[in-house]
Structure formats: structure tokens, C-alpha cells
CSV table of N, CA and C in Angstrom, one decimal:
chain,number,residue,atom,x,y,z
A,5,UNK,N,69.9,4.9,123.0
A,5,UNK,CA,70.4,3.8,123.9
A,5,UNK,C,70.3,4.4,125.3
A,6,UNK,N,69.5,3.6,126.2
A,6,UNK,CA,69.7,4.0,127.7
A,6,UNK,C,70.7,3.0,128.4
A,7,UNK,N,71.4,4.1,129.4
A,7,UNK,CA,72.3,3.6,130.3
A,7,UNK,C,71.9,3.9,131.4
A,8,UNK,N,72.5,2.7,132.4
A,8,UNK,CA,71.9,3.2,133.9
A,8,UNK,C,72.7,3.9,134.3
A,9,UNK,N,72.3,4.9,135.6
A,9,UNK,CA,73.2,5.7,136.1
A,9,UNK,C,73.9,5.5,137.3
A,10,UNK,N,75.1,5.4,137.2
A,10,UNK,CA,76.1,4.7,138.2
A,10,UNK,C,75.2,5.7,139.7
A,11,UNK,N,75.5,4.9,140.5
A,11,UNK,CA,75.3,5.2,142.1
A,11,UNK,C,76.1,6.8,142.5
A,12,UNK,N,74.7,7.2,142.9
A,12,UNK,CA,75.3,8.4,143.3
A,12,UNK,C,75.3,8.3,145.1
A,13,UNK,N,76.2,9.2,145.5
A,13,UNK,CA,76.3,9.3,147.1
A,13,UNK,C,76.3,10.4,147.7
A,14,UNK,N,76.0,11.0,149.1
A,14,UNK,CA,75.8,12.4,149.6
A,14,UNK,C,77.4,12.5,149.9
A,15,UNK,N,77.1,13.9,149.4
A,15,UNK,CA,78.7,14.9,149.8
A,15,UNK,C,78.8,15.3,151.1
A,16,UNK,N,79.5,15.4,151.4
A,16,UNK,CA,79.5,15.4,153.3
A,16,UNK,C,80.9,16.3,153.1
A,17,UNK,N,80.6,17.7,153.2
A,17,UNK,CA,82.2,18.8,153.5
A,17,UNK,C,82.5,18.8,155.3
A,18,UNK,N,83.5,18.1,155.4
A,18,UNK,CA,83.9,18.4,156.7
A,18,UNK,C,84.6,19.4,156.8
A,19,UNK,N,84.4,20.2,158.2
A,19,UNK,CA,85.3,21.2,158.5
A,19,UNK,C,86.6,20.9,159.5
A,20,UNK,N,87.5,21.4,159.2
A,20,UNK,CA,88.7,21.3,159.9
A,20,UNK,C,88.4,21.2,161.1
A,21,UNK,N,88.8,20.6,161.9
A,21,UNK,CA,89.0,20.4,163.5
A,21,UNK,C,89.2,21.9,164.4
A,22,UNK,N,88.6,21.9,164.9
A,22,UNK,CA,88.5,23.2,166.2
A,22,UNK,C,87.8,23.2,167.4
A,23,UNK,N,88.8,23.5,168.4
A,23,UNK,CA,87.9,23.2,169.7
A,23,UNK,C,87.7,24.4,170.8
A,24,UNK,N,86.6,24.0,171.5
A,24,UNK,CA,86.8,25.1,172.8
A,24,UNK,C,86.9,24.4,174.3
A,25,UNK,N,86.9,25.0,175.1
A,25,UNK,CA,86.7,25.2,176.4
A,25,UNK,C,85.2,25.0,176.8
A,26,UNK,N,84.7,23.5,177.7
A,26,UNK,CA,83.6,23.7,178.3
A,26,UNK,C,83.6,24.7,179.3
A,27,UNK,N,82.8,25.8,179.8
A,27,UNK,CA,82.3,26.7,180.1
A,27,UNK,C,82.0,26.1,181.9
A,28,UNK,N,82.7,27.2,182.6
A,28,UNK,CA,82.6,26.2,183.8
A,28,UNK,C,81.2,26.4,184.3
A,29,UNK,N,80.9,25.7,185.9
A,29,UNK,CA,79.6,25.0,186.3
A,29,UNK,C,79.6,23.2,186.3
A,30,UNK,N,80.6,22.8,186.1
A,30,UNK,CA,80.3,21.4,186.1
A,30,UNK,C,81.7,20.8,186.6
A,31,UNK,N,81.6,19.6,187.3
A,31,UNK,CA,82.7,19.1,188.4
A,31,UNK,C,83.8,18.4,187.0
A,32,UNK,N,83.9,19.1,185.7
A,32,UNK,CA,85.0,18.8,184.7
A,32,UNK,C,85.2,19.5,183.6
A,33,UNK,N,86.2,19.5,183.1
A,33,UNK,CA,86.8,20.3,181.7
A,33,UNK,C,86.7,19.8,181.3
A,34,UNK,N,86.5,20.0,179.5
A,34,UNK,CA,86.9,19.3,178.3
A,34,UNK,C,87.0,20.5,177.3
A,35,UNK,N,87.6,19.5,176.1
A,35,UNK,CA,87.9,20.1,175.2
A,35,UNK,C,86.6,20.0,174.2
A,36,UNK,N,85.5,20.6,173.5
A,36,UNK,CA,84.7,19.9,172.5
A,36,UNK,C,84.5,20.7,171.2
A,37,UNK,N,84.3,20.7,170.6
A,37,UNK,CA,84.2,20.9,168.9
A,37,UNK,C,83.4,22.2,168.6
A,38,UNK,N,84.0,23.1,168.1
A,38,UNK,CA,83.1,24.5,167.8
A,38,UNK,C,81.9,24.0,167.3
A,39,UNK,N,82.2,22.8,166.4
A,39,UNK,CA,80.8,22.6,165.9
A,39,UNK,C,79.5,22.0,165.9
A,40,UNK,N,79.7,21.7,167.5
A,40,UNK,CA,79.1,21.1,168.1
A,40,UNK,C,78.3,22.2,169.3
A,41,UNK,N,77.2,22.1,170.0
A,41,UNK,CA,76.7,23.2,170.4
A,41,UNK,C,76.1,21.9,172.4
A,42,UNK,N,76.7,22.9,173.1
A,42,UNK,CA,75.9,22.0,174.6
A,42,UNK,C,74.9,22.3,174.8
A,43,UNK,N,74.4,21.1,175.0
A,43,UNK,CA,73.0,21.1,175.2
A,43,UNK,C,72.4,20.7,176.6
A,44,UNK,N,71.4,20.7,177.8
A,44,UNK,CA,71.2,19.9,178.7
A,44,UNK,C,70.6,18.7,178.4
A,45,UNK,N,71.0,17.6,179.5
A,45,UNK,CA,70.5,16.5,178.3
A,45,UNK,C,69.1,15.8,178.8
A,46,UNK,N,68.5,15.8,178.1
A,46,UNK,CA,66.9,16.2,178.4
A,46,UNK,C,66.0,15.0,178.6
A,47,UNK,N,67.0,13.6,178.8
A,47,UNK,CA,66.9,12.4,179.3
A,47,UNK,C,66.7,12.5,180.1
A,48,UNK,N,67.3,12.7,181.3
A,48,UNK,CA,67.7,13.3,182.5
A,48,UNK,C,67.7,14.7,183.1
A,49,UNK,N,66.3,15.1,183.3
A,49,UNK,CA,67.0,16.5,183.7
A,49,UNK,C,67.1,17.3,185.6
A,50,UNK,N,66.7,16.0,185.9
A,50,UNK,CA,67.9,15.8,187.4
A,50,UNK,C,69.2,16.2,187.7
A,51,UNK,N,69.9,15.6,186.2
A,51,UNK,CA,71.2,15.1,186.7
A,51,UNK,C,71.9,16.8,186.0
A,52,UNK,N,72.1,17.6,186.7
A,52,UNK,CA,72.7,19.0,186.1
A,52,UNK,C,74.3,18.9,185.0
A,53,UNK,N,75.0,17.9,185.7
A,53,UNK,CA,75.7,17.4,184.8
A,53,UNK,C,76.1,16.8,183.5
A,54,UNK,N,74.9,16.4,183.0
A,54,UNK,CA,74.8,15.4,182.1
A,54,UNK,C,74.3,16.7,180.7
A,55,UNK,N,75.0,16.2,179.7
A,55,UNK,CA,75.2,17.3,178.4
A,55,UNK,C,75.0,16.6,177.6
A,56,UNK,N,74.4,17.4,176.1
A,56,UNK,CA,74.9,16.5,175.7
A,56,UNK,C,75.6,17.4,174.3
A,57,UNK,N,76.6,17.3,173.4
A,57,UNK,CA,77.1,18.0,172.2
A,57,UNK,C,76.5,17.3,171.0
A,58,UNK,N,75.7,18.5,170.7
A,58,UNK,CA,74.6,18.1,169.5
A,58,UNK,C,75.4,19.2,168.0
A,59,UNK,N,75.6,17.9,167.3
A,59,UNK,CA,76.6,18.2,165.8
A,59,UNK,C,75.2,18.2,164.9
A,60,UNK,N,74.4,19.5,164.9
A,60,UNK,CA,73.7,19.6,164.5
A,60,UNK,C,73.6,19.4,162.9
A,61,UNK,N,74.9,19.8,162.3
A,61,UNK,CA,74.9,19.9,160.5
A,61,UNK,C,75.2,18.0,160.7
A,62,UNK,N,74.9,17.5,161.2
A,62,UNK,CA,75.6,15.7,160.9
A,62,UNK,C,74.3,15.2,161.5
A,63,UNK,N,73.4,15.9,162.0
A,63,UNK,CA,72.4,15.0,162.7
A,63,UNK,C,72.7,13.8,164.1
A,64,UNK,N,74.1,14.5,164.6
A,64,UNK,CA,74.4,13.9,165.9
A,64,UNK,C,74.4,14.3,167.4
A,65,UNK,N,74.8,13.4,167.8
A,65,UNK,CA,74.8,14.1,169.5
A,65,UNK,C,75.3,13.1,170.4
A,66,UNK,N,76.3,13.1,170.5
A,66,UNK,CA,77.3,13.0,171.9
A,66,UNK,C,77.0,13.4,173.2
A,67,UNK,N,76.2,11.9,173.8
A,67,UNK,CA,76.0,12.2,175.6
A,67,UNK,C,76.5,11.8,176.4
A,68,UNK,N,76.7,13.0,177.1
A,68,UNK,CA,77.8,13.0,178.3
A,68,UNK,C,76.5,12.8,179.2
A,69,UNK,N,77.7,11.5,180.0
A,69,UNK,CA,76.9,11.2,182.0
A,69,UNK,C,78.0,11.3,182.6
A,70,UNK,N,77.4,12.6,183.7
A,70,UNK,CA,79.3,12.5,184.7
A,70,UNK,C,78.5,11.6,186.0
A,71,UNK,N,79.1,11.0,187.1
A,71,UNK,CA,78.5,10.2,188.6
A,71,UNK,C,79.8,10.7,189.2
A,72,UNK,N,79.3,11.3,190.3
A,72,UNK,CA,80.0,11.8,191.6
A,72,UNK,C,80.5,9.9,192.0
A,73,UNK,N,81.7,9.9,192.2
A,73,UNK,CA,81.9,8.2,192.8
A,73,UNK,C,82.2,8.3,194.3
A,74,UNK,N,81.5,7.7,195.0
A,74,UNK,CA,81.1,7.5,196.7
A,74,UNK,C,79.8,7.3,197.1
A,75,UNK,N,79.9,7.1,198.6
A,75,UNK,CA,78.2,7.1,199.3
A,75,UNK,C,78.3,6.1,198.6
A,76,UNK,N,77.0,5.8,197.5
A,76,UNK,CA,76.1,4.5,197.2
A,76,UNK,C,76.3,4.8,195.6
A,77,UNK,N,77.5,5.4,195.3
A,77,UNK,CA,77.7,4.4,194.0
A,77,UNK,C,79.5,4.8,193.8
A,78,UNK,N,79.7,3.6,193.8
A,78,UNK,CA,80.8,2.8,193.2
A,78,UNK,C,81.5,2.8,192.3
A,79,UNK,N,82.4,3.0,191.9
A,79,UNK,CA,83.2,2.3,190.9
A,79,UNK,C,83.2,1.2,189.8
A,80,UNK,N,83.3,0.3,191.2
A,80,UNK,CA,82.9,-1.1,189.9
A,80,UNK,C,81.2,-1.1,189.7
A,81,UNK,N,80.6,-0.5,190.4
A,81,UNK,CA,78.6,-0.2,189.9
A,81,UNK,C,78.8,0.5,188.4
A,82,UNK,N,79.6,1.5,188.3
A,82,UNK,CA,79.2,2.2,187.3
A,82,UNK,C,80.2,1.7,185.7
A,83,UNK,N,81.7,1.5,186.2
A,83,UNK,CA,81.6,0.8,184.9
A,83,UNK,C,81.4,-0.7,184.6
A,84,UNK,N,80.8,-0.8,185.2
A,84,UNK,CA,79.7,-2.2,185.1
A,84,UNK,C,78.9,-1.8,184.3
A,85,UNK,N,78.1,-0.8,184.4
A,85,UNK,CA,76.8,-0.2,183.8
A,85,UNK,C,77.4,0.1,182.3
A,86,UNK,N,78.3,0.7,182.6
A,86,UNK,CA,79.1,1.1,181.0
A,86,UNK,C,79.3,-0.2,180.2
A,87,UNK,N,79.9,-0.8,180.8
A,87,UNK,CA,80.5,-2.2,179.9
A,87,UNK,C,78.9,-3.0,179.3
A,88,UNK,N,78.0,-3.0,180.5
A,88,UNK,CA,76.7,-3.5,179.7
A,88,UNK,C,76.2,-2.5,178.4
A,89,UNK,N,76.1,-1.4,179.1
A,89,UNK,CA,75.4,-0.6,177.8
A,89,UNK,C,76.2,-0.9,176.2
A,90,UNK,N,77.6,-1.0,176.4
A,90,UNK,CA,78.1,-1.3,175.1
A,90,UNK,C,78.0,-2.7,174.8
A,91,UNK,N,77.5,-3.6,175.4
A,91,UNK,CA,77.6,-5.1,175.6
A,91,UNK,C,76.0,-5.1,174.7
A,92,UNK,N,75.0,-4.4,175.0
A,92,UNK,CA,73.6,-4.2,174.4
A,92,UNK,C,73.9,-4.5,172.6
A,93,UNK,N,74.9,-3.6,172.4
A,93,UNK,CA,74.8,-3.9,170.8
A,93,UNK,C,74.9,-4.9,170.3
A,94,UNK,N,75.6,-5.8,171.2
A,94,UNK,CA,76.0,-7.2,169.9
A,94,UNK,C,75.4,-7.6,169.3
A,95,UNK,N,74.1,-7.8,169.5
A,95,UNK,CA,73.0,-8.2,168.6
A,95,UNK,C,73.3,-7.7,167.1
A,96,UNK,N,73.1,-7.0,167.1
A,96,UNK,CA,73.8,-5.9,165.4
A,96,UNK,C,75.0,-5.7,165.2
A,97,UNK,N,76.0,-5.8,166.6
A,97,UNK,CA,77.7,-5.2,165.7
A,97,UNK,C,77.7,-6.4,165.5
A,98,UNK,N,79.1,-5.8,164.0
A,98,UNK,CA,79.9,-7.1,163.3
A,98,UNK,C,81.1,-7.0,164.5
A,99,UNK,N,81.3,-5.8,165.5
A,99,UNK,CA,82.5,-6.4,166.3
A,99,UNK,C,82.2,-5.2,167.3
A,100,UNK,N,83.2,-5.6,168.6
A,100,UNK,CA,83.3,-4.4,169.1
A,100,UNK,C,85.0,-4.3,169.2
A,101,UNK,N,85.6,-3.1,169.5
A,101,UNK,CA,87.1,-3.2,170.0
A,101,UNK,C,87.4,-2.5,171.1
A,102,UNK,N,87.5,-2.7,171.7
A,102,UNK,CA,87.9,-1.8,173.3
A,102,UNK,C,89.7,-1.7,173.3
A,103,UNK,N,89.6,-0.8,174.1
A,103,UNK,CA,91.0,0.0,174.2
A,103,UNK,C,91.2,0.4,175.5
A,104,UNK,N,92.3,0.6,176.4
A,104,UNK,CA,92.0,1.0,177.9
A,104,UNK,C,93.2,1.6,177.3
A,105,UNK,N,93.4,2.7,178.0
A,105,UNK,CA,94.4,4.5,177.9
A,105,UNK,C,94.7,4.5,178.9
A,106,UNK,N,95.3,5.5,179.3
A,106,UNK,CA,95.4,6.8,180.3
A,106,UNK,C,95.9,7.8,179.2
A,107,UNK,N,95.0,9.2,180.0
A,107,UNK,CA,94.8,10.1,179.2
A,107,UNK,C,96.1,11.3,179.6
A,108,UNK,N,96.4,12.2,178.8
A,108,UNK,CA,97.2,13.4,179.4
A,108,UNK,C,97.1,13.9,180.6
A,109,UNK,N,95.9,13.7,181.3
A,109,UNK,CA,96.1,14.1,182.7
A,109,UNK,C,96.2,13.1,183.9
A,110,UNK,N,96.1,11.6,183.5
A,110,UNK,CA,96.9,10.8,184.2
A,110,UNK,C,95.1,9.8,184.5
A,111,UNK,N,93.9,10.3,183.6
A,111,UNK,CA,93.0,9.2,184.0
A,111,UNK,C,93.3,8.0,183.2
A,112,UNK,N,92.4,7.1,183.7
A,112,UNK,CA,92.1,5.6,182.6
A,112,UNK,C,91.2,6.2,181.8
A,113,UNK,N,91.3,5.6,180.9
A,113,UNK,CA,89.7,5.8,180.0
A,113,UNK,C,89.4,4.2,179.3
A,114,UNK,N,88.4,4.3,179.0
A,114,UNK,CA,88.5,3.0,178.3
A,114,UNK,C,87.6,3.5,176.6
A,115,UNK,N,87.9,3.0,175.8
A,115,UNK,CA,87.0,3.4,174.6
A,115,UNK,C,86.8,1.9,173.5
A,116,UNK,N,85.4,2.1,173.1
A,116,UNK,CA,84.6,0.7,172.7
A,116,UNK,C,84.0,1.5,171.0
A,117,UNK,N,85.0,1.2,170.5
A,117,UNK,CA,84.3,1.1,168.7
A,117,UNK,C,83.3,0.1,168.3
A,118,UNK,N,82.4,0.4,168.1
A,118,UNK,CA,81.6,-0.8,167.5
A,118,UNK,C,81.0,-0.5,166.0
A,119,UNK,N,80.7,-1.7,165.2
A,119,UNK,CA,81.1,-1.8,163.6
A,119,UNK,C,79.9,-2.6,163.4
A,120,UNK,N,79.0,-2.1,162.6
A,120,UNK,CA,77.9,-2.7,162.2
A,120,UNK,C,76.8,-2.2,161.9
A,121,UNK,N,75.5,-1.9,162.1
A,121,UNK,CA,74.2,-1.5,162.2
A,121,UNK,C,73.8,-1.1,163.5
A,122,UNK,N,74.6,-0.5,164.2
A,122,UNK,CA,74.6,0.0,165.8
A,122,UNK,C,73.8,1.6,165.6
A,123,UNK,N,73.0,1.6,166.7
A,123,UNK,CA,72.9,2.9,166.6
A,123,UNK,C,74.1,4.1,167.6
A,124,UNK,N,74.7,3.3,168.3
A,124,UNK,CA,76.0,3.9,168.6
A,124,UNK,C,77.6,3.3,168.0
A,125,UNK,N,78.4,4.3,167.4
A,125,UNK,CA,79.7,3.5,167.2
A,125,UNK,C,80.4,3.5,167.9
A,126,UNK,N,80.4,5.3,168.7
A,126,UNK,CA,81.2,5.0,169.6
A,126,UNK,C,80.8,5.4,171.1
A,127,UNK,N,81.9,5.1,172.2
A,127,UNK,CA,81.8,4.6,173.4
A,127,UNK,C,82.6,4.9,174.4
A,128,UNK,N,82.9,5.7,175.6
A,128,UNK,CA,83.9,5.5,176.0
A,128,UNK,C,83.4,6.1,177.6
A,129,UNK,N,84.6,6.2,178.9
A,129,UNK,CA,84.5,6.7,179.7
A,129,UNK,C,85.7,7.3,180.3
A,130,UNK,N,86.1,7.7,180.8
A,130,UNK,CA,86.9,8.8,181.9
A,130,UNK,C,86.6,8.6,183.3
A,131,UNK,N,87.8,8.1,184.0
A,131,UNK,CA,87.8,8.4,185.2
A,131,UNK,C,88.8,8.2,186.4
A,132,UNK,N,88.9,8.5,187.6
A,132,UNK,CA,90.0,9.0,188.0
A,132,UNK,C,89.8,7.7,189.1
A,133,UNK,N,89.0,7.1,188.8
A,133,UNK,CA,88.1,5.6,189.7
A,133,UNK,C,88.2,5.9,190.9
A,134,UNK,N,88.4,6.9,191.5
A,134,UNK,CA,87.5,7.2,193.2
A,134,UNK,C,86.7,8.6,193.5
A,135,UNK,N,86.5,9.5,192.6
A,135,UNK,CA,85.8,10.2,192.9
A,135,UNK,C,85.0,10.9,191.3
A,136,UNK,N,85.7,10.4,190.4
A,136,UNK,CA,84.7,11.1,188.7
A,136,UNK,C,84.5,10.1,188.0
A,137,UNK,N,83.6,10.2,187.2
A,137,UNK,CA,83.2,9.3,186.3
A,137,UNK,C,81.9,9.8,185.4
A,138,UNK,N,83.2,9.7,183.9
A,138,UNK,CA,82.5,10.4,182.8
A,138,UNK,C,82.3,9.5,181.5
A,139,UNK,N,80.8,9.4,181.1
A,139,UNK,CA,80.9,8.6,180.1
A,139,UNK,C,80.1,9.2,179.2
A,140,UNK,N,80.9,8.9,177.9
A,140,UNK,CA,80.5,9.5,176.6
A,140,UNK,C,79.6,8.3,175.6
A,141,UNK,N,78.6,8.8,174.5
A,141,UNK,CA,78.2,7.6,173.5
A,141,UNK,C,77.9,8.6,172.3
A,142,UNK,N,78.2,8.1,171.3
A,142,UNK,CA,77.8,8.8,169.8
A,142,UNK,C,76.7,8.1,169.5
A,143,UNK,N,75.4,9.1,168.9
A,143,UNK,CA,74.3,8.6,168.4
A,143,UNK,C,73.6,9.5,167.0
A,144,UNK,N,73.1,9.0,166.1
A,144,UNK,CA,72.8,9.4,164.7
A,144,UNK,C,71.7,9.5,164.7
A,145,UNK,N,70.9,11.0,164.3
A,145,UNK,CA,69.2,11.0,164.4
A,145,UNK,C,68.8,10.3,163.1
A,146,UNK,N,69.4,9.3,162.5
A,146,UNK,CA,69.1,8.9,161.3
A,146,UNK,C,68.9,7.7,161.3
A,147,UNK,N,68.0,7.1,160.3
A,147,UNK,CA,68.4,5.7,160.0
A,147,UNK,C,69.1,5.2,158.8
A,148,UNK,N,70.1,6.0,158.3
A,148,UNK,CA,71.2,5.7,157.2
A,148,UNK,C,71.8,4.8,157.7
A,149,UNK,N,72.3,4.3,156.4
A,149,UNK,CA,73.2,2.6,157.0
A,149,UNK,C,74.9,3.1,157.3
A,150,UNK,N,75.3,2.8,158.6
A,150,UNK,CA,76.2,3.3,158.8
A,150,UNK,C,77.6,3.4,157.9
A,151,UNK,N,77.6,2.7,156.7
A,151,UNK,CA,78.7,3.0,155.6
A,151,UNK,C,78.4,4.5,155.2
A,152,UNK,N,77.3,4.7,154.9
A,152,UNK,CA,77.0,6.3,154.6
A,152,UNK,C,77.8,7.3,155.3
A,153,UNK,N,77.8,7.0,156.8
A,153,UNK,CA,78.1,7.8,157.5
A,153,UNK,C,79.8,7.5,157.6
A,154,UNK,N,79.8,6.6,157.5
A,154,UNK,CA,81.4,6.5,158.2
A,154,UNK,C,82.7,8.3,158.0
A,155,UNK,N,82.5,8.8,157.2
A,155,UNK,CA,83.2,9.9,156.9
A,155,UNK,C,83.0,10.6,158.2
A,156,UNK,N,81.5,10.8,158.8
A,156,UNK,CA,81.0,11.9,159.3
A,156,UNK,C,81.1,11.0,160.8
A,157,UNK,N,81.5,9.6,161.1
A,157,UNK,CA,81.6,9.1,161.8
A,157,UNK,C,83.2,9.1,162.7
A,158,UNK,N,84.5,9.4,161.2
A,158,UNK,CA,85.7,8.8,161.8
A,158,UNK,C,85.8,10.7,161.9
A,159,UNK,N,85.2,11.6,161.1
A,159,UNK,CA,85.3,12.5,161.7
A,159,UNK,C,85.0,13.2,163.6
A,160,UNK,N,83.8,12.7,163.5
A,160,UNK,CA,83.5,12.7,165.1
A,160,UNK,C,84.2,11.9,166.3
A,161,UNK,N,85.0,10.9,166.1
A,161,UNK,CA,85.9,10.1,167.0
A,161,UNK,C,86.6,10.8,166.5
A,162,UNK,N,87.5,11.4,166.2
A,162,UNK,CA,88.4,12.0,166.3
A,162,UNK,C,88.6,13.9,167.4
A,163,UNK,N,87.2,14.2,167.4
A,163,UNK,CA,86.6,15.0,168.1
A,163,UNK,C,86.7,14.6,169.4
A,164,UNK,N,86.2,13.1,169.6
A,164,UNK,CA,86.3,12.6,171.1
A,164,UNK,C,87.1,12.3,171.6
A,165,UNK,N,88.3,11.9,171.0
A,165,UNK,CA,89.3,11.7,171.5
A,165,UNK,C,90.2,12.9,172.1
A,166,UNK,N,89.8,13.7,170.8
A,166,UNK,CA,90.5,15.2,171.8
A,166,UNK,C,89.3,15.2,172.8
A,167,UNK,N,88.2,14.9,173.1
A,167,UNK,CA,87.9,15.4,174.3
A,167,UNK,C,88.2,14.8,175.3
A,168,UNK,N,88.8,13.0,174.9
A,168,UNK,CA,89.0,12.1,176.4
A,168,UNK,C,90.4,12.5,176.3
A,169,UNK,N,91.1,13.0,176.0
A,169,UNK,CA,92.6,14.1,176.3
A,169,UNK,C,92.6,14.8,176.6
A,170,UNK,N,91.1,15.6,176.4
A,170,UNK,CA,91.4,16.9,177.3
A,170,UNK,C,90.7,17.1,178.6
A,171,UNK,N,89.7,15.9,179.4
A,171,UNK,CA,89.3,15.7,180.2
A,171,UNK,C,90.3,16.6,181.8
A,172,UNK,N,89.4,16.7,182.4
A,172,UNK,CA,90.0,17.1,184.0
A,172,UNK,C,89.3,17.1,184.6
A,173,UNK,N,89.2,16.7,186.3
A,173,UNK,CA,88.3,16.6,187.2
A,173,UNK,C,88.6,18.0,187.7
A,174,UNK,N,87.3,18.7,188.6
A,174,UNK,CA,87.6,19.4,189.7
A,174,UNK,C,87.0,18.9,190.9
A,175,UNK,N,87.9,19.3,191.9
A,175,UNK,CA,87.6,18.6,192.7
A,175,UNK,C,86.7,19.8,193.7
């Protein structure tokens, strides 16, 4: 007699949470994930600030964009820009949820979950709104459907959040 074989799924061992110290050279501190490695971010490679933390065993990578705020760019220019870029998904999220903070060191942040077939879930920025402005996006070198990932996903927001906590400008 044949039986079918119930659904099998990938094992995903997460490792316990641990972080370091971004390495100075750049107009901000954070806190980011041992297991995560900085990278320059190769979009852009004008912008000396812009990183990105590539979670290489998950097939991820977390890009950071910092903007000096003055002269000719703004405040409300840049999270304008933010709010569109997470505005782009709706096509495919089933939702988005935004959240506005202030972090342990006294910035706003704002952060944008989105839930669906997104190639970003998550979303967020940092800033002190007159002179820094740091924005984060999680991205998957995969095209797994994001239930697959969710483990390796609520893992990684949890990563970012200690980093929009551990944020600091220098001035």
C-alpha cells in the first residue's frame, strides 16, 4: 500500500542573539548582529556611508542609507522618499503597519512591517530630524514564499530593533 508523504519543511537553527559595535568612520553608532557581516553598499558607492549587513547563512541583507540633513536636502524630502519606498509594496502586501517610537537615545524612528509577497518585510528609519537620517530595509536573495521564511524573518526584526535602540548620531 502506498502512502503519501506528509509535507516536509527546511530546518532553519537560529542562533541566539549577539551583537557588536559598528566600527567607527561613519557619522553613527549601532548595535548589529555578529552574524551579520558590513558590507559597502555597492548600489551606491558614492555614498561612503551607506552599508549594508549581509546575514549571509539566511540569504539576507539589511541596507542602511544615512543623508547628512541641510543645504539641499531636508527633512520632510527624505522621509517623504522613505514613506514612498514602503508605499511601492502595496501592490503585493496583504498590509502594512507602521509604528512611530522614540528610541533610547531620544530619536523618532518610525518602522513599517509589511505582510505578504513583498520582497521587503521590513522597514524603518532613525532620525534626530535636523541633522541625521538613517534608513534601514530587509531584503531576501530568494524567491521563497515568505511563510517559509517567517522564522528567519521575526528572527531578523528582532536584530533591528536592537539596532534602532542602539542608534547614535555623531556630530
Amino acid at each position: 500500500m502506498w502512502l503519501p508523504k506528509p509535507p516536509g519543511y527546511n530546518r532553519i537553527d537560529l542562533p541566539r542573539h549577539d551583537y557588536q559595535k559598528l566600527e567607527q568612520g561613519f557619522p553613527y553608532q549601532l548595535d548589529f548582529s555578529k552574524y551579520s557581516l558590513v558590507e559597502p553598499d555597492s548600489f551606491n558607492l558614492t555614498e561612503k556611508n551607506w552599508i549594508n549587513l549581509n546575514y549571509r547563512d539566511f540569504g539576507a541583507k539589511v541596507h542602511l542609507t544615512y543623508k547628512k540633513i541641510g543645504g539641499n536636502t531636508e527633512f520632510k524630502t527624505l522621509s517623504n522618499d522613505a514613506f514612498k519606498l514602503t508605499a511601492k509594496h502595496q501592490i503585493k502586501a496583504y498590509g502594512i503597519e507602521e509604528a512611530v517610537l522614540i528610541t533610547p537615545n531620544g530619536y523618532s524612528a518610525v518602522v513599517a512591517e509589511l505582510s505578504g509577497e513583498v520582497p521587503t518585510q521590513f522597514q524603518f528609519f532613525v532620525t534626530d530630524s535636523t541633522t541625521h537620517f538613517l534608513r534601514g530595509a530587509l531584503y531576501f536573495n530568494t524567491a521563497m514564499k515568505n511563510d517559509s521564511l517567517a522564522p528567519v524573518i521575526e528572527y531578523i526584526k528582532i536584530d533591528m530593533t536592537h539596532l534602532i535602540n542602539s542608534v547614535k548620531f555623531l556630530d
